[in-house]
């Protein structure tokens, strides 16, 4: 996935809580990279490009939260 690419998200690719947390961490890393790019683009005066990367960062943050929620659900089942 590139920084500008946003795809439909499927959390079923992760099965265990550990896998969900790993995927969440990867999404947060992508979000951080997008935010760094936003800073560079703003510095270069490219506010339209910065806005696009901000949306990508937001998407990755949402996807990360979805994985965390799935991990919590799966952890609750394991804890019973």
C-alpha atoms as an extended CHARMM CRD file, in Angstrom:
* protein
*
        80  EXT
         1         1  UNK       CA              0.0000000000        0.0000000000        0.0000000000  PROA      1               0.0000000000
         2         2  UNK       CA              1.3640000000        3.4060000000       -0.9300000000  PROA      2               0.0000000000
         3         3  UNK       CA              0.8860000000        6.5370000000        1.1360000000  PROA      3               0.0000000000
         4         4  UNK       CA             -1.8460000000        7.8030000000       -1.2050000000  PROA      4               0.0000000000
         5         5  UNK       CA             -3.6850000000        4.5160000000       -1.5670000000  PROA      5               0.0000000000
         6         6  UNK       CA             -6.7710000000        3.8250000000        0.5390000000  PROA      6               0.0000000000
         7         7  UNK       CA             -8.4570000000        0.4600000000        0.1500000000  PROA      7               0.0000000000
         8         8  UNK       CA            -11.5150000000       -1.1470000000        1.7050000000  PROA      8               0.0000000000
         9         9  UNK       CA            -10.3580000000       -2.5690000000        4.9990000000  PROA      9               0.0000000000
        10        10  UNK       CA            -10.8580000000       -6.1870000000        6.0100000000  PROA      10              0.0000000000
        11        11  UNK       CA             -9.8240000000       -7.0440000000        9.5710000000  PROA      11              0.0000000000
        12        12  UNK       CA            -10.3370000000      -10.7710000000        8.9570000000  PROA      12              0.0000000000
        13        13  UNK       CA             -6.7500000000      -11.0240000000        7.7150000000  PROA      13              0.0000000000
        14        14  UNK       CA             -5.7450000000      -11.1250000000       11.3800000000  PROA      14              0.0000000000
        15        15  UNK       CA             -6.9880000000      -13.9730000000       13.5530000000  PROA      15              0.0000000000
        16        16  UNK       CA             -5.3520000000      -13.6760000000       16.9680000000  PROA      16              0.0000000000
        17        17  UNK       CA             -5.2090000000      -10.6430000000       19.2730000000  PROA      17              0.0000000000
        18        18  UNK       CA             -1.4470000000      -10.5130000000       18.6440000000  PROA      18              0.0000000000
        19        19  UNK       CA             -1.9890000000      -10.3200000000       14.8780000000  PROA      19              0.0000000000
        20        20  UNK       CA             -4.5750000000       -7.5670000000       15.2950000000  PROA      20              0.0000000000
        21        21  UNK       CA             -2.1870000000       -5.5380000000       17.4530000000  PROA      21              0.0000000000
        22        22  UNK       CA              0.5820000000       -6.0590000000       14.9030000000  PROA      22              0.0000000000
        23        23  UNK       CA             -1.6850000000       -4.8290000000       12.1150000000  PROA      23              0.0000000000
        24        24  UNK       CA             -2.7580000000       -1.8780000000       14.2530000000  PROA      24              0.0000000000
        25        25  UNK       CA              0.8810000000       -0.9420000000       14.8170000000  PROA      25              0.0000000000
        26        26  UNK       CA              1.5390000000       -1.1190000000       11.0760000000  PROA      26              0.0000000000
        27        27  UNK       CA             -1.4100000000        1.1800000000       10.3750000000  PROA      27              0.0000000000
        28        28  UNK       CA             -0.1750000000        3.6450000000       13.0030000000  PROA      28              0.0000000000
        29        29  UNK       CA              3.2580000000        3.5880000000       11.3340000000  PROA      29              0.0000000000
        30        30  UNK       CA              1.6420000000        4.3970000000        7.9710000000  PROA      30              0.0000000000
        31        31  UNK       CA             -0.3200000000        7.2050000000        9.6150000000  PROA      31              0.0000000000
        32        32  UNK       CA              2.8840000000        8.6020000000       11.0970000000  PROA      32              0.0000000000
        33        33  UNK       CA              4.6050000000        8.5050000000        7.7030000000  PROA      33              0.0000000000
        34        34  UNK       CA              1.6610000000       10.3420000000        6.1710000000  PROA      34              0.0000000000
        35        35  UNK       CA              1.8060000000       13.0020000000        8.8830000000  PROA      35              0.0000000000
        36        36  UNK       CA              5.5360000000       13.4690000000        8.2460000000  PROA      36              0.0000000000
        37        37  UNK       CA              4.7610000000       13.9140000000        4.5670000000  PROA      37              0.0000000000
        38        38  UNK       CA              2.0610000000       16.4520000000        5.4860000000  PROA      38              0.0000000000
        39        39  UNK       CA              4.6440000000       18.4820000000        7.3730000000  PROA      39              0.0000000000
        40        40  UNK       CA              7.0350000000       18.4070000000        4.4050000000  PROA      40              0.0000000000
        41        41  UNK       CA              4.3040000000       19.4060000000        1.9620000000  PROA      41              0.0000000000
        42        42  UNK       CA              3.1290000000       22.2850000000        4.1340000000  PROA      42              0.0000000000
        43        43  UNK       CA              6.7280000000       23.4840000000        4.3610000000  PROA      43              0.0000000000
        44        44  UNK       CA              6.9040000000       23.3690000000        0.5660000000  PROA      44              0.0000000000
        45        45  UNK       CA              3.6390000000       25.2720000000        0.2460000000  PROA      45              0.0000000000
        46        46  UNK       CA              1.7270000000       22.3100000000       -1.2080000000  PROA      46              0.0000000000
        47        47  UNK       CA             -1.4040000000       22.5310000000        0.9110000000  PROA      47              0.0000000000
        48        48  UNK       CA             -3.5170000000       20.4690000000       -1.4950000000  PROA      48              0.0000000000
        49        49  UNK       CA             -1.0420000000       17.5960000000       -1.2790000000  PROA      49              0.0000000000
        50        50  UNK       CA             -0.8770000000       18.0090000000        2.4830000000  PROA      50              0.0000000000
        51        51  UNK       CA             -4.6500000000       17.7480000000        2.7030000000  PROA      51              0.0000000000
        52        52  UNK       CA             -4.6090000000       14.4990000000        0.7170000000  PROA      52              0.0000000000
        53        53  UNK       CA             -1.9790000000       12.9720000000        3.0050000000  PROA      53              0.0000000000
        54        54  UNK       CA             -3.9490000000       14.0910000000        6.0640000000  PROA      54              0.0000000000
        55        55  UNK       CA             -6.9140000000       12.0680000000        4.8180000000  PROA      55              0.0000000000
        56        56  UNK       CA             -4.6740000000        9.0390000000        4.2830000000  PROA      56              0.0000000000
        57        57  UNK       CA             -3.3070000000        9.3960000000        7.8130000000  PROA      57              0.0000000000
        58        58  UNK       CA             -6.8340000000        9.5800000000        9.1960000000  PROA      58              0.0000000000
        59        59  UNK       CA             -7.8350000000        6.4340000000        7.2710000000  PROA      59              0.0000000000
        60        60  UNK       CA             -4.8790000000        4.5040000000        8.6920000000  PROA      60              0.0000000000
        61        61  UNK       CA             -5.7130000000        5.6620000000       12.2180000000  PROA      61              0.0000000000
        62        62  UNK       CA             -9.2930000000        4.4320000000       11.7780000000  PROA      62              0.0000000000
        63        63  UNK       CA             -8.0550000000        1.0900000000       10.4650000000  PROA      63              0.0000000000
        64        64  UNK       CA             -5.6990000000        0.7710000000       13.4230000000  PROA      64              0.0000000000
        65        65  UNK       CA             -8.5820000000        1.4160000000       15.8110000000  PROA      65              0.0000000000
        66        66  UNK       CA            -10.6340000000       -1.2850000000       14.0710000000  PROA      66              0.0000000000
        67        67  UNK       CA             -7.8330000000       -3.7810000000       14.6630000000  PROA      67              0.0000000000
        68        68  UNK       CA             -7.5540000000       -2.7680000000       18.3170000000  PROA      68              0.0000000000
        69        69  UNK       CA            -11.3100000000       -3.2590000000       18.7530000000  PROA      69              0.0000000000
        70        70  UNK       CA            -11.0810000000       -6.7180000000       17.1720000000  PROA      70              0.0000000000
        71        71  UNK       CA             -8.1210000000       -7.5920000000       19.4020000000  PROA      71              0.0000000000
        72        72  UNK       CA            -10.1220000000       -6.5950000000       22.4790000000  PROA      72              0.0000000000
        73        73  UNK       CA            -13.0430000000       -8.7870000000       21.3550000000  PROA      73              0.0000000000
        74        74  UNK       CA            -10.7640000000      -11.7580000000       20.7690000000  PROA      74              0.0000000000
        75        75  UNK       CA             -8.9050000000      -11.1830000000       24.0600000000  PROA      75              0.0000000000
        76        76  UNK       CA            -12.2040000000      -11.1790000000       25.9460000000  PROA      76              0.0000000000
        77        77  UNK       CA            -13.0510000000      -14.5900000000       24.4900000000  PROA      77              0.0000000000
        78        78  UNK       CA             -9.6270000000      -15.9470000000       25.4780000000  PROA      78              0.0000000000
        79        79  UNK       CA             -9.8860000000      -14.4950000000       28.9990000000  PROA      79              0.0000000000
        80        80  UNK       CA            -13.1560000000      -16.3260000000       29.7560000000  PROA      80              0.0000000000
